[in-house]
PDB file of C-alpha atoms in Angstrom:
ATOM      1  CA  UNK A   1     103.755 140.725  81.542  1.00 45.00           C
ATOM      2  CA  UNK A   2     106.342 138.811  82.670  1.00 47.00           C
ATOM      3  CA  UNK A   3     108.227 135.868  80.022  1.00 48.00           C
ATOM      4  CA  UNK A   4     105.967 131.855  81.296  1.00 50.00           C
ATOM      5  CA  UNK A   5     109.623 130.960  82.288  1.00 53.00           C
ATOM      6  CA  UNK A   6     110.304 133.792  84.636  1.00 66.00           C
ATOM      7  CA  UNK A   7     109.728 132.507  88.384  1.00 84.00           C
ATOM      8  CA  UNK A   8     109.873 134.812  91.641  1.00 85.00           C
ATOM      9  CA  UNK A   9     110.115 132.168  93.566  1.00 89.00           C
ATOM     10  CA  UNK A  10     112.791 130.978  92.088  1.00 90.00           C
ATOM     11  CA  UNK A  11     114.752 134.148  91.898  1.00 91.00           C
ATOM     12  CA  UNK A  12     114.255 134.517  95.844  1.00 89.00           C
ATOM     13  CA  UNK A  13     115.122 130.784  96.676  1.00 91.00           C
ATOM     14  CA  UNK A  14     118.246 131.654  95.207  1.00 93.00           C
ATOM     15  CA  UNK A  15     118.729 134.888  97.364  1.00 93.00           C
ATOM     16  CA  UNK A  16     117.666 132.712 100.489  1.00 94.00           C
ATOM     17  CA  UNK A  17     120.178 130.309  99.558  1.00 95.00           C
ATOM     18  CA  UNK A  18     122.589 132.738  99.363  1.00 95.00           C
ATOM     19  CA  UNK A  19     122.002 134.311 102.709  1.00 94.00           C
ATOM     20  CA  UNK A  20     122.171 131.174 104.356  1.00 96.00           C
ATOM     21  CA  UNK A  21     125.767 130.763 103.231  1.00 96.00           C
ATOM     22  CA  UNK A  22     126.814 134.283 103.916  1.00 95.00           C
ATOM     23  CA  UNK A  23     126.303 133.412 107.953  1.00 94.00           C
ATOM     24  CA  UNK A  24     128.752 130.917 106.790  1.00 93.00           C
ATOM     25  CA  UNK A  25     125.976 127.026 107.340  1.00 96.00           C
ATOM     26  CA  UNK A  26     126.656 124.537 103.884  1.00 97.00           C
ATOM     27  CA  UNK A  27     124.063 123.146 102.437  1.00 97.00           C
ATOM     28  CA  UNK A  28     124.508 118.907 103.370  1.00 97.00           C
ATOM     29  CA  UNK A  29     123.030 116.016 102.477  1.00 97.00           C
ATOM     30  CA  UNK A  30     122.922 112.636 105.094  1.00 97.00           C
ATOM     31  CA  UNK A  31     121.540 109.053 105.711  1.00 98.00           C
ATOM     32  CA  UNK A  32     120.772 108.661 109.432  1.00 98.00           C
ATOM     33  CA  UNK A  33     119.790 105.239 108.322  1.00 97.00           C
ATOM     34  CA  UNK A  34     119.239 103.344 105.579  1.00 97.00           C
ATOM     35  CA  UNK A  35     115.925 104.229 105.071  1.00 98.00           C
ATOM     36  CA  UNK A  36     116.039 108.157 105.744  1.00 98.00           C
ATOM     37  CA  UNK A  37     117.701 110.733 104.318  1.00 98.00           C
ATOM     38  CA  UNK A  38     117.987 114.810 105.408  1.00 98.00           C
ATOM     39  CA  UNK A  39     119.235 117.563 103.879  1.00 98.00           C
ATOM     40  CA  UNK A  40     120.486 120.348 106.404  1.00 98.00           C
ATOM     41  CA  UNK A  41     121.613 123.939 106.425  1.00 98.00           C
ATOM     42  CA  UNK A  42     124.313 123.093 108.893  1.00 97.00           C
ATOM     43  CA  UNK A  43     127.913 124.483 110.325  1.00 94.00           C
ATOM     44  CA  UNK A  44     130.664 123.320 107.881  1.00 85.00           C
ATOM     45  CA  UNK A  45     133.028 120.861 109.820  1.00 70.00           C
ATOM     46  CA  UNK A  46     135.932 122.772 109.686  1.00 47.00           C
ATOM     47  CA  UNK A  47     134.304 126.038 111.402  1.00 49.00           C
ATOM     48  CA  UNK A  48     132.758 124.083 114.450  1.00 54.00           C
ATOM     49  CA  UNK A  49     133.363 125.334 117.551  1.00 71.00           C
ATOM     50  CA  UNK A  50     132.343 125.231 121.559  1.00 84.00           C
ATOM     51  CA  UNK A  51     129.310 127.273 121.250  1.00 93.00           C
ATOM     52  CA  UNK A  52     125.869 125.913 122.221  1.00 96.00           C
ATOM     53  CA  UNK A  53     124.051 124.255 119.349  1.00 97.00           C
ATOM     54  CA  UNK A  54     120.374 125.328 118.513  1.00 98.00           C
ATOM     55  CA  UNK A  55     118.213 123.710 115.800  1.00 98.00           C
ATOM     56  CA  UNK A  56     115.549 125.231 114.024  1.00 98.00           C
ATOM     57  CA  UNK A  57     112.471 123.106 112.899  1.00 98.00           C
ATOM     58  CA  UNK A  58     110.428 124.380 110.453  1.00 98.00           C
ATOM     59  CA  UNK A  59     106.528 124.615 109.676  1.00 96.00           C
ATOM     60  CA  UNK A  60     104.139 122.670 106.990  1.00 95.00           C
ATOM     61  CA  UNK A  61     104.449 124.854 104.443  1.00 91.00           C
ATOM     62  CA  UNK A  62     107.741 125.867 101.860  1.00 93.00           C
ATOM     63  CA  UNK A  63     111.345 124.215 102.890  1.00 95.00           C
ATOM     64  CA  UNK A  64     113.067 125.611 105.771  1.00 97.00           C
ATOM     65  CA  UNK A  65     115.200 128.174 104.468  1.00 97.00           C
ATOM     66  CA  UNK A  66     111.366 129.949 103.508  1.00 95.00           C
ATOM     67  CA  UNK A  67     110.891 130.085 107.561  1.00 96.00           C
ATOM     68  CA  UNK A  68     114.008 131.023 109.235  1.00 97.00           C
ATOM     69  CA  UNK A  69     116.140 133.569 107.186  1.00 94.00           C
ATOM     70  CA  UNK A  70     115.831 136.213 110.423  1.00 94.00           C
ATOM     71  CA  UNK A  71     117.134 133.632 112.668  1.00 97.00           C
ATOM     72  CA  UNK A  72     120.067 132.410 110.922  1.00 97.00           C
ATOM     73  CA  UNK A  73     122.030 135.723 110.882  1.00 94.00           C
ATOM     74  CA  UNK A  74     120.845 136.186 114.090  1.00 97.00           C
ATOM     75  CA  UNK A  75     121.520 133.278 116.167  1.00 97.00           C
ATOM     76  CA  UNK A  76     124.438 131.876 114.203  1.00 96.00           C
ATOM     77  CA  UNK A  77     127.437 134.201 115.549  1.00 94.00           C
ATOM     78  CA  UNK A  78     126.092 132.740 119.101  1.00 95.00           C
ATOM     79  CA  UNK A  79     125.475 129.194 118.441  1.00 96.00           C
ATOM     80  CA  UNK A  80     125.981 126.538 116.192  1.00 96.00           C
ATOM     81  CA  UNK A  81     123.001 126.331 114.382  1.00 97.00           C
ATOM     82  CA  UNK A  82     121.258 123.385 112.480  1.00 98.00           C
ATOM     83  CA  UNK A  83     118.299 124.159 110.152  1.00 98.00           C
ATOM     84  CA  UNK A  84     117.021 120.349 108.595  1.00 98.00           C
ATOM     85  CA  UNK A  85     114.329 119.940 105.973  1.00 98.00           C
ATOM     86  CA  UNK A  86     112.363 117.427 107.837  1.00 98.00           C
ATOM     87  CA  UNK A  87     110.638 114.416 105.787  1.00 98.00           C
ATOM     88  CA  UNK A  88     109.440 115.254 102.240  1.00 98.00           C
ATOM     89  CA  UNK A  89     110.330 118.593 102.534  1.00 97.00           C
ATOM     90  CA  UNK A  90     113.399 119.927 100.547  1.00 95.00           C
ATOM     91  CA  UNK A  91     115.346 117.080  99.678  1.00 96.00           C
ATOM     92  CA  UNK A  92     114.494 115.390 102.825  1.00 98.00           C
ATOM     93  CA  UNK A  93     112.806 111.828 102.065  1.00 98.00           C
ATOM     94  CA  UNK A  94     112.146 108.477 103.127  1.00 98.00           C
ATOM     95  CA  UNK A  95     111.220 105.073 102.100  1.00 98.00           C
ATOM     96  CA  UNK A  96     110.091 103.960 105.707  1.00 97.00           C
ATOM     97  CA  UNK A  97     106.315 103.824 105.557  1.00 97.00           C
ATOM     98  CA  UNK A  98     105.841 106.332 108.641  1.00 97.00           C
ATOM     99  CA  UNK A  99     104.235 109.908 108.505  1.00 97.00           C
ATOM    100  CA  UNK A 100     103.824 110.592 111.973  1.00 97.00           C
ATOM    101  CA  UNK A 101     104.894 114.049 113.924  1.00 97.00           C
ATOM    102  CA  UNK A 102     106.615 111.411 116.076  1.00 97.00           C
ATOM    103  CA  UNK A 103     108.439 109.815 113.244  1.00 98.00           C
ATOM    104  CA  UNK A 104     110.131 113.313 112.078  1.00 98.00           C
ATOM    105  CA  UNK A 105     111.491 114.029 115.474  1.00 98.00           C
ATOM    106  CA  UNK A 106     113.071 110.401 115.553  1.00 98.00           C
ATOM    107  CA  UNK A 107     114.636 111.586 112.146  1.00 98.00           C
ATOM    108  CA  UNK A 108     116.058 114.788 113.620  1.00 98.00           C
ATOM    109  CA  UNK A 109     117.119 113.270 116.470  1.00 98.00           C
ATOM    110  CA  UNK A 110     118.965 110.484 114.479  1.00 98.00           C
ATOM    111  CA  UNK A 111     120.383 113.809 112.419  1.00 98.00           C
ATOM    112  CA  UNK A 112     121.552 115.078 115.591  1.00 98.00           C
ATOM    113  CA  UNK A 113     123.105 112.255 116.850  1.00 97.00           C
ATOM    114  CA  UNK A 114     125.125 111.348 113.519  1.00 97.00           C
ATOM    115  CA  UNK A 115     126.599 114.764 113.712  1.00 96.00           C
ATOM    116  CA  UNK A 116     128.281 114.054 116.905  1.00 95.00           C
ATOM    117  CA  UNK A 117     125.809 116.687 118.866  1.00 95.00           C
ATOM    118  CA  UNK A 118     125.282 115.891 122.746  1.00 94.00           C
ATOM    119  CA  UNK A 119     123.540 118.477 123.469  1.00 97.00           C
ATOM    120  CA  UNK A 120     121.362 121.308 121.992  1.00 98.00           C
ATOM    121  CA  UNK A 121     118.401 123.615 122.368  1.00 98.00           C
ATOM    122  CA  UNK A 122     114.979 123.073 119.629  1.00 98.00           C
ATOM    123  CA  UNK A 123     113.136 125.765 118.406  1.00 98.00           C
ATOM    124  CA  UNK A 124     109.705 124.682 116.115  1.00 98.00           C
ATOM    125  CA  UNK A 125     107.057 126.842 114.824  1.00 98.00           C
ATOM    126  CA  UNK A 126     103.537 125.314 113.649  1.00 97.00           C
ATOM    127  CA  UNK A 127     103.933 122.084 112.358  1.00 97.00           C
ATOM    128  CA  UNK A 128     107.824 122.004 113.689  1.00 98.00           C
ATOM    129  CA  UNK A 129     106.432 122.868 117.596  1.00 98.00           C
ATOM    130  CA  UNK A 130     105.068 119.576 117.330  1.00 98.00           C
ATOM    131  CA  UNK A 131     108.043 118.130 116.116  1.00 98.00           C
ATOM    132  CA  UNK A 132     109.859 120.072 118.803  1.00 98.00           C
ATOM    133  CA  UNK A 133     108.004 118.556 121.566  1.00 98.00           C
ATOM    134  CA  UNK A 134     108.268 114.734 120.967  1.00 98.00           C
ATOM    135  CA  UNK A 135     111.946 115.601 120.391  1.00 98.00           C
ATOM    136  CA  UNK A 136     112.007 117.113 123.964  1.00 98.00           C
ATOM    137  CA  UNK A 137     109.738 113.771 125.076  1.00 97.00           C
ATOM    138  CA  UNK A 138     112.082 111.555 123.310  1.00 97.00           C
ATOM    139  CA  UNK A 139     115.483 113.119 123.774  1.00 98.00           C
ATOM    140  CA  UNK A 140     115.708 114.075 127.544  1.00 96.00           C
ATOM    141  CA  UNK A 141     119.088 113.938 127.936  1.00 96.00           C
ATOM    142  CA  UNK A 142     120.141 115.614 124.753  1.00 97.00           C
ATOM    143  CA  UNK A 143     117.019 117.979 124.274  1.00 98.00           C
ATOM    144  CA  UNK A 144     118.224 121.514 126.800  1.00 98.00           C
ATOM    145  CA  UNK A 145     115.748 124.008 126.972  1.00 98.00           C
ATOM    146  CA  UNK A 146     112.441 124.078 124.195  1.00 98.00           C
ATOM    147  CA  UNK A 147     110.357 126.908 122.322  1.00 98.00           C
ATOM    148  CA  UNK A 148     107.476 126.335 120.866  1.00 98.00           C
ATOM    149  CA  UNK A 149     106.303 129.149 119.004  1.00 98.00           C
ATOM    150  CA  UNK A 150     102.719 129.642 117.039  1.00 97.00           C
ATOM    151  CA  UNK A 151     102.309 125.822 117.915  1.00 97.00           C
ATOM    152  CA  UNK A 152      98.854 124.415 118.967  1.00 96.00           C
ATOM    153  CA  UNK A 153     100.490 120.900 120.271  1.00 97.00           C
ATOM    154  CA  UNK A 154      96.977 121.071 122.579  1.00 96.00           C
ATOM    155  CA  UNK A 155      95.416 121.103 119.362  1.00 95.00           C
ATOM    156  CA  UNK A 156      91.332 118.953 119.913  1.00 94.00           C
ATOM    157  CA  UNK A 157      89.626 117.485 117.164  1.00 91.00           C
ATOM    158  CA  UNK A 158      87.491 120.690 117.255  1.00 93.00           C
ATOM    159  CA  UNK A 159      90.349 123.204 116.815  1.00 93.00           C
ATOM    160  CA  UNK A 160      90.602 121.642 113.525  1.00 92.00           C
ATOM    161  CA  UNK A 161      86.796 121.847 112.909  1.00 93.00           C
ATOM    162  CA  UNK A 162      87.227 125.526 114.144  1.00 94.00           C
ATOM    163  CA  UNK A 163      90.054 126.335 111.905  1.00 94.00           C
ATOM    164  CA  UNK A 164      88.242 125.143 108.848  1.00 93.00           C
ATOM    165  CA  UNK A 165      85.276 127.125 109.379  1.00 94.00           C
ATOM    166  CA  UNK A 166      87.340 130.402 109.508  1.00 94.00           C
ATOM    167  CA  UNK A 167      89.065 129.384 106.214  1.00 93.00           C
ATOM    168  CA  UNK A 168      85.632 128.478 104.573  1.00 93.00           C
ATOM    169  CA  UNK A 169      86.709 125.435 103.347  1.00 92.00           C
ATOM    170  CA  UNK A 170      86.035 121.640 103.732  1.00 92.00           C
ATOM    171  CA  UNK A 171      89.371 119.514 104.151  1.00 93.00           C
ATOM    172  CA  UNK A 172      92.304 120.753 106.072  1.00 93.00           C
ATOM    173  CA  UNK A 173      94.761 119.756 102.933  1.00 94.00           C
ATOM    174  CA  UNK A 174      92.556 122.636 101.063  1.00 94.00           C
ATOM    175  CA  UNK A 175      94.119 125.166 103.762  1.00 94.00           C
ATOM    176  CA  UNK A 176      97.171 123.388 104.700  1.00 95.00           C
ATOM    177  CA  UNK A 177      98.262 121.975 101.143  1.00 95.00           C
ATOM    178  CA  UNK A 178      96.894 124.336  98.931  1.00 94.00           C
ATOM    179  CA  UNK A 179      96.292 123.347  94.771  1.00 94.00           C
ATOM    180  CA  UNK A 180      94.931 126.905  93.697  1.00 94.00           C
ATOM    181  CA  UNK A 181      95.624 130.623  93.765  1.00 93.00           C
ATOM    182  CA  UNK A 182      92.265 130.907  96.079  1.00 92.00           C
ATOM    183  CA  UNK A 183      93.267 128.579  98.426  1.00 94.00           C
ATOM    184  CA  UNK A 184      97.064 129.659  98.744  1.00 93.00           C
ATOM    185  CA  UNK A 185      95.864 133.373  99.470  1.00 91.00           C
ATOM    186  CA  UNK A 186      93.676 131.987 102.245  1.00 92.00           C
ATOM    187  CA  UNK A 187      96.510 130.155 103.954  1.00 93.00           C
ATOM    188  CA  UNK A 188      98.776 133.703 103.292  1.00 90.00           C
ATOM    189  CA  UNK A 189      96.167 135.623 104.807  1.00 89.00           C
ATOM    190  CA  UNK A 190      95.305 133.573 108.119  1.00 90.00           C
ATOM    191  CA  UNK A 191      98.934 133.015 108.436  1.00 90.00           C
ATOM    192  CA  UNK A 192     100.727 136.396 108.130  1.00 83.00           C
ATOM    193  CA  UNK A 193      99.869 139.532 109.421  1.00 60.00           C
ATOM    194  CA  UNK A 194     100.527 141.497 106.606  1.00 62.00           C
ATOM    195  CA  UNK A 195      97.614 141.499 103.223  1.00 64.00           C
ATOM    196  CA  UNK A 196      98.309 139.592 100.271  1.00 65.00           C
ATOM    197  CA  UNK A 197      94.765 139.828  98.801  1.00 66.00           C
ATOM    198  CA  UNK A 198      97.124 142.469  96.104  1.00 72.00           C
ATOM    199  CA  UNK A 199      98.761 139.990  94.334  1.00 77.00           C
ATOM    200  CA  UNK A 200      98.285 138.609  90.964  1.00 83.00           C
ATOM    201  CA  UNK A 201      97.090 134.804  90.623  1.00 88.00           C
ATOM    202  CA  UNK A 202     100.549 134.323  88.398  1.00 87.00           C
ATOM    203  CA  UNK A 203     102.662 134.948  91.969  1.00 85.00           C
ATOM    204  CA  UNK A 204     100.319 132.370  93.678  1.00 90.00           C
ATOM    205  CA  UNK A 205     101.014 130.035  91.056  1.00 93.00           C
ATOM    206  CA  UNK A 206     104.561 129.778  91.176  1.00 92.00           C
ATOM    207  CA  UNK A 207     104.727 129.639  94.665  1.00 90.00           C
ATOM    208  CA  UNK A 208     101.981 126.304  94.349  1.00 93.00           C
ATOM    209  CA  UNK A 209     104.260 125.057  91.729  1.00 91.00           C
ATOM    210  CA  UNK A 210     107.367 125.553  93.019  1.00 91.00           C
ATOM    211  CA  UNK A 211     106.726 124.313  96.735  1.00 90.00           C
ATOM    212  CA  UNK A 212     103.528 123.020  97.494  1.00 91.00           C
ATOM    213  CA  UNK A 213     103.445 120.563  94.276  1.00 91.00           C
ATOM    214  CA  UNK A 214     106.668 118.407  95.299  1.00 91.00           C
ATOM    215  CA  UNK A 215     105.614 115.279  97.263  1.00 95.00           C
ATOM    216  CA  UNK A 216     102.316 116.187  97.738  1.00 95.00           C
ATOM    217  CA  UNK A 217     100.859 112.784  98.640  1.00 96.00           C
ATOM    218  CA  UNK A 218     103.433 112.099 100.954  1.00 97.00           C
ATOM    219  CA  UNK A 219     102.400 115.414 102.608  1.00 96.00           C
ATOM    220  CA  UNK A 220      98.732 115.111 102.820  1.00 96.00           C
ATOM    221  CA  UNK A 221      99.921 111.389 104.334  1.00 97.00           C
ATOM    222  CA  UNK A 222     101.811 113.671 107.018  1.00 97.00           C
ATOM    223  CA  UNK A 223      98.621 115.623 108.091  1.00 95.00           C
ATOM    224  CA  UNK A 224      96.715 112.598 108.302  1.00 95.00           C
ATOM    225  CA  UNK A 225      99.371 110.711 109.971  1.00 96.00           C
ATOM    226  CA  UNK A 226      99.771 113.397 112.769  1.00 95.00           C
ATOM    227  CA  UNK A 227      98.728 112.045 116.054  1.00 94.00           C
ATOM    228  CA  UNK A 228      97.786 115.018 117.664  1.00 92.00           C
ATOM    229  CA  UNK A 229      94.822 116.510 117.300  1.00 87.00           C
ATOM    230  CA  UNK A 230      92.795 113.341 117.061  1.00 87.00           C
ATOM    231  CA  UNK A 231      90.883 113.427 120.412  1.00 87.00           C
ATOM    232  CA  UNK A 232      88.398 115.780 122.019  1.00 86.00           C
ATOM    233  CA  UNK A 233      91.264 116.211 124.624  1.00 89.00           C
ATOM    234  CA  UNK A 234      94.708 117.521 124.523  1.00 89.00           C
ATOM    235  CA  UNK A 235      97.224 114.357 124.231  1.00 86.00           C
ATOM    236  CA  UNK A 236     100.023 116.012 125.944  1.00 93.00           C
ATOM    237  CA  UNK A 237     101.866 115.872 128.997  1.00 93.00           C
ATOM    238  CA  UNK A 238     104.224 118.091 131.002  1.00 95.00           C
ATOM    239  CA  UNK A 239     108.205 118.078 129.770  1.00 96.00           C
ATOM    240  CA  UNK A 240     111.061 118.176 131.915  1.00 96.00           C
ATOM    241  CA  UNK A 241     112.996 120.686 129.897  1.00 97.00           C
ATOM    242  CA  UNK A 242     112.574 124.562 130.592  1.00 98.00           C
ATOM    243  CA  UNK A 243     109.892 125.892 128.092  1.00 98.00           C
ATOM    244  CA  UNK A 244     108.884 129.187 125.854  1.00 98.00           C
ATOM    245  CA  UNK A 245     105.686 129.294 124.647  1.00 98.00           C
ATOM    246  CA  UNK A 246     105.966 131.954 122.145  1.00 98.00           C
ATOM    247  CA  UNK A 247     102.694 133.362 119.903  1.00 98.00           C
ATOM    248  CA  UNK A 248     101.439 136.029 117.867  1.00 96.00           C
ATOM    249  CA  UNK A 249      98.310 137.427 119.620  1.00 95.00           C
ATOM    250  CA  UNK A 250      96.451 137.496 116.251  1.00 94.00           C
ATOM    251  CA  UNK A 251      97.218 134.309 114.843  1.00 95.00           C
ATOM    252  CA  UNK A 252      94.193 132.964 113.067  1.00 94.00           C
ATOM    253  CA  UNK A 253      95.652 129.581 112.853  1.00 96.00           C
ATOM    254  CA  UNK A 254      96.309 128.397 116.543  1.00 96.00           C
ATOM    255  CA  UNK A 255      94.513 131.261 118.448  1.00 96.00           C
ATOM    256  CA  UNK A 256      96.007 132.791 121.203  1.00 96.00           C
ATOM    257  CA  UNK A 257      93.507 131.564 124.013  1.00 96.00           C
ATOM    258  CA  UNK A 258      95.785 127.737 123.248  1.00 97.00           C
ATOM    259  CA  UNK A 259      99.052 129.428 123.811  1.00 97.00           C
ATOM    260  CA  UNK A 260      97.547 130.028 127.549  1.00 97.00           C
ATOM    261  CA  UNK A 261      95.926 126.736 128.046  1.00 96.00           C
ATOM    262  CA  UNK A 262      99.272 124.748 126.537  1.00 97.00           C
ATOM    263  CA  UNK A 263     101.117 127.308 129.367  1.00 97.00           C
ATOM    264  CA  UNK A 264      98.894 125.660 131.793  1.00 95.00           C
ATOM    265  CA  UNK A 265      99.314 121.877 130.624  1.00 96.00           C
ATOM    266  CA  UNK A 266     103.059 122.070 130.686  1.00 96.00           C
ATOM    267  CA  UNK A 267     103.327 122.948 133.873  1.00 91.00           C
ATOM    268  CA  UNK A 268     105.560 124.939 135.911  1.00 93.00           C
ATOM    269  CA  UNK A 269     108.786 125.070 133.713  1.00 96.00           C
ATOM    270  CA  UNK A 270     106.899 127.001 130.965  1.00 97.00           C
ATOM    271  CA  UNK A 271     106.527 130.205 130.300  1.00 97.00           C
ATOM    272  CA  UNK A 272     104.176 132.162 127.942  1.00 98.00           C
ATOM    273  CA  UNK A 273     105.369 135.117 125.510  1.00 98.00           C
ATOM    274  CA  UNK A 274     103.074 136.625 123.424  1.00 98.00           C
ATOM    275  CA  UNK A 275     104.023 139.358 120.486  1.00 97.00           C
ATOM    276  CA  UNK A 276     101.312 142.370 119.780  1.00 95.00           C
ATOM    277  CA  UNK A 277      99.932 142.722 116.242  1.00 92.00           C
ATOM    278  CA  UNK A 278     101.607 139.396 115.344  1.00 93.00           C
ATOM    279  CA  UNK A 279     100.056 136.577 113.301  1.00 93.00           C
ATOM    280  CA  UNK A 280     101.067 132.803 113.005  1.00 95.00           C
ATOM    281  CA  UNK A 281     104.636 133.485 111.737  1.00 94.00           C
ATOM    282  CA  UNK A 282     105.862 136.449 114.319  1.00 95.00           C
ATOM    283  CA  UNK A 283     109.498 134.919 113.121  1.00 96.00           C
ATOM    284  CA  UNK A 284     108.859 136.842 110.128  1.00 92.00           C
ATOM    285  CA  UNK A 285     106.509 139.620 110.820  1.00 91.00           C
ATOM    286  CA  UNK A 286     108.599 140.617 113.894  1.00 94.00           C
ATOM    287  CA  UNK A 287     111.684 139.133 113.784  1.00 95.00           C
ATOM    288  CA  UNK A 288     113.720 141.336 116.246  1.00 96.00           C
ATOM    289  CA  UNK A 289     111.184 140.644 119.119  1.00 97.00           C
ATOM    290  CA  UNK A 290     110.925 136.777 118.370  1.00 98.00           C
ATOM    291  CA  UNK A 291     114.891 137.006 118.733  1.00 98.00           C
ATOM    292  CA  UNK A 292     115.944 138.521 121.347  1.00 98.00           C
ATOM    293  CA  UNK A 293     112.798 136.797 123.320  1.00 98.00           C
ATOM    294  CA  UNK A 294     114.310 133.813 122.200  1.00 98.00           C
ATOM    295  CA  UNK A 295     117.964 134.751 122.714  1.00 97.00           C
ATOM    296  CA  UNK A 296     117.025 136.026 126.261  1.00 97.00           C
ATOM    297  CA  UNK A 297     115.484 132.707 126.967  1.00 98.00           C
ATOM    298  CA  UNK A 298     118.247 130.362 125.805  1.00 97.00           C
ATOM    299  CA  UNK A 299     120.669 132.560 127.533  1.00 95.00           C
ATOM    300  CA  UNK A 300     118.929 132.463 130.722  1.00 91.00           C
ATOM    301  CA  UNK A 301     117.968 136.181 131.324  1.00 80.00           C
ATOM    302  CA  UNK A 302     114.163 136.138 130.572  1.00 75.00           C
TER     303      UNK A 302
END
């Protein structure tokens, strides 16, 4: 049995840490107002350069570096990448009073902007797609092309009801915001394709601790400040940017069958990609393919 003081999830924040320095992003703090502040895995100064910039908006869930380890040491030797923490996740945090999907893409856009970057491409997953697409509402002139990847931004009022029944439970901060070992090993399983049911309790503890207990009313304020989601209708509207929609065909969180209906609601610029065998995180479960689809994209040769 392992020592009470011994954490996993520790030991392999550190290792993530780690890796994101090795593709040679720092670890940065700013105030984009003085309200807001956002930490960001980031370029350092000295080493930027003339390639493209990409940013990388993470899901509700652990901090970012949790969600896009693959994609660093991928796309960094081809762009300058930009990884934030967005509002109360990481050391991201705020003492404006807003909690809306449309307030965090105002943040990263402010990020952006402080940094000096014109121009640059968004990638979001879950949570972050709909971050990623009010940024590409917003931010027209900055915003280049878009993914949104394992994002139900069409989401109704009865996706959520939906959702809920195939978790079994009663309150979408039981799935989404987990306080037990049960309900942590239900969001695992929906979300990934691979089994976790193995696991001791112990594991699903120190993950809950460690990620999931920091700033936990100001993230159940974020899922009930989203504004998506609310209506028995999508609330969304075509964007001008080009546009991968890119899914796992067995994600259990945003079924596929809403990956081709958003296709169809944002018109002719997008595009649908869908991964085989893939859950709602194919940047982890199949992290080549979600890649070079995305690299092809970006680059113009899908």
């Amino acid at each position: 049995m392992l020592p009470y003081f011994f954490s996993l999830v520790s030991l392999y924040g550190t290792y993530l840490r780690r890796r994101f320095t090795a593709t040679g992003l720092s670890s940065q703090t700013i105030n984009i107002d003085n309200e807001t502040t956002i930490h960001f895995w980031g370029p350092k100064e000295t080493t930027q350069n003339q390639k493209p910039s990409l940013v990388l908006i993470h899901g509700f869930g652990p901090m970012a570096i949790w969600q896009w380890g693959q994609q660093v040491k991928f796309f960094s030797p081809h762009y300058n990448v930009y990884v934030p923490d967005l509002i109360f996740f990481g050391d991201s945090t705020t003492k404006s009073p807003e909690r809306s999907e449309l307030f965090q893409a105002v943040s990263v856009g402010k990020l952006m902007e402080t940094l000096g970057v014109q121009k640059y491409h968004v990638v979001g997953t879950s949570y972050g797609g709909f971050v990623a697409y009010q940024m590409a509402k917003m931010f027209r002139e900055r915003v280049e092309k878009v993914v949104i990847a394992s994002s139900g931004v069409n989401i109704r009022r009865r996706d959520n009801e939906a959702l809920l029944k195939r978790a079994k439970l009663e309150k979408i901060e039981e799935l989404m915001l987990p306080a037990t070992a049960a309900q942590l090993r239900t969001l695992m399983v929906l979300s990934a394709n691979k089994r976790f049911n193995v696991l001791p309790d112990f594991f699903f503890n120190d993950f809950i601790h460690k990620l999931y207990s920091v700033n936990r009313m100001e993230k159940l304020e974020l899922l009930k400040g989203l504004t998506l989601g609310r209506e028995d209708t999508p609330n969304i509207s075509p964007l001008q940017q080009e546009v991968l929609i890119l899914w796992g065909d067995h994600d259990q969180i945003f079924p596929v069958e809403m990956a081709t209906e958003l296709k169809e609601l944002l018109g002719e610029k997008a595009r649908l990609e869908v991964i085989e065998n893939t859950s709602h995180v194919p940047q982890i479960d199949c992290s080549g393919q979600f890649n070079n689809i995305v690299k092809k994209f970006l680059s113009g040769s899908l």
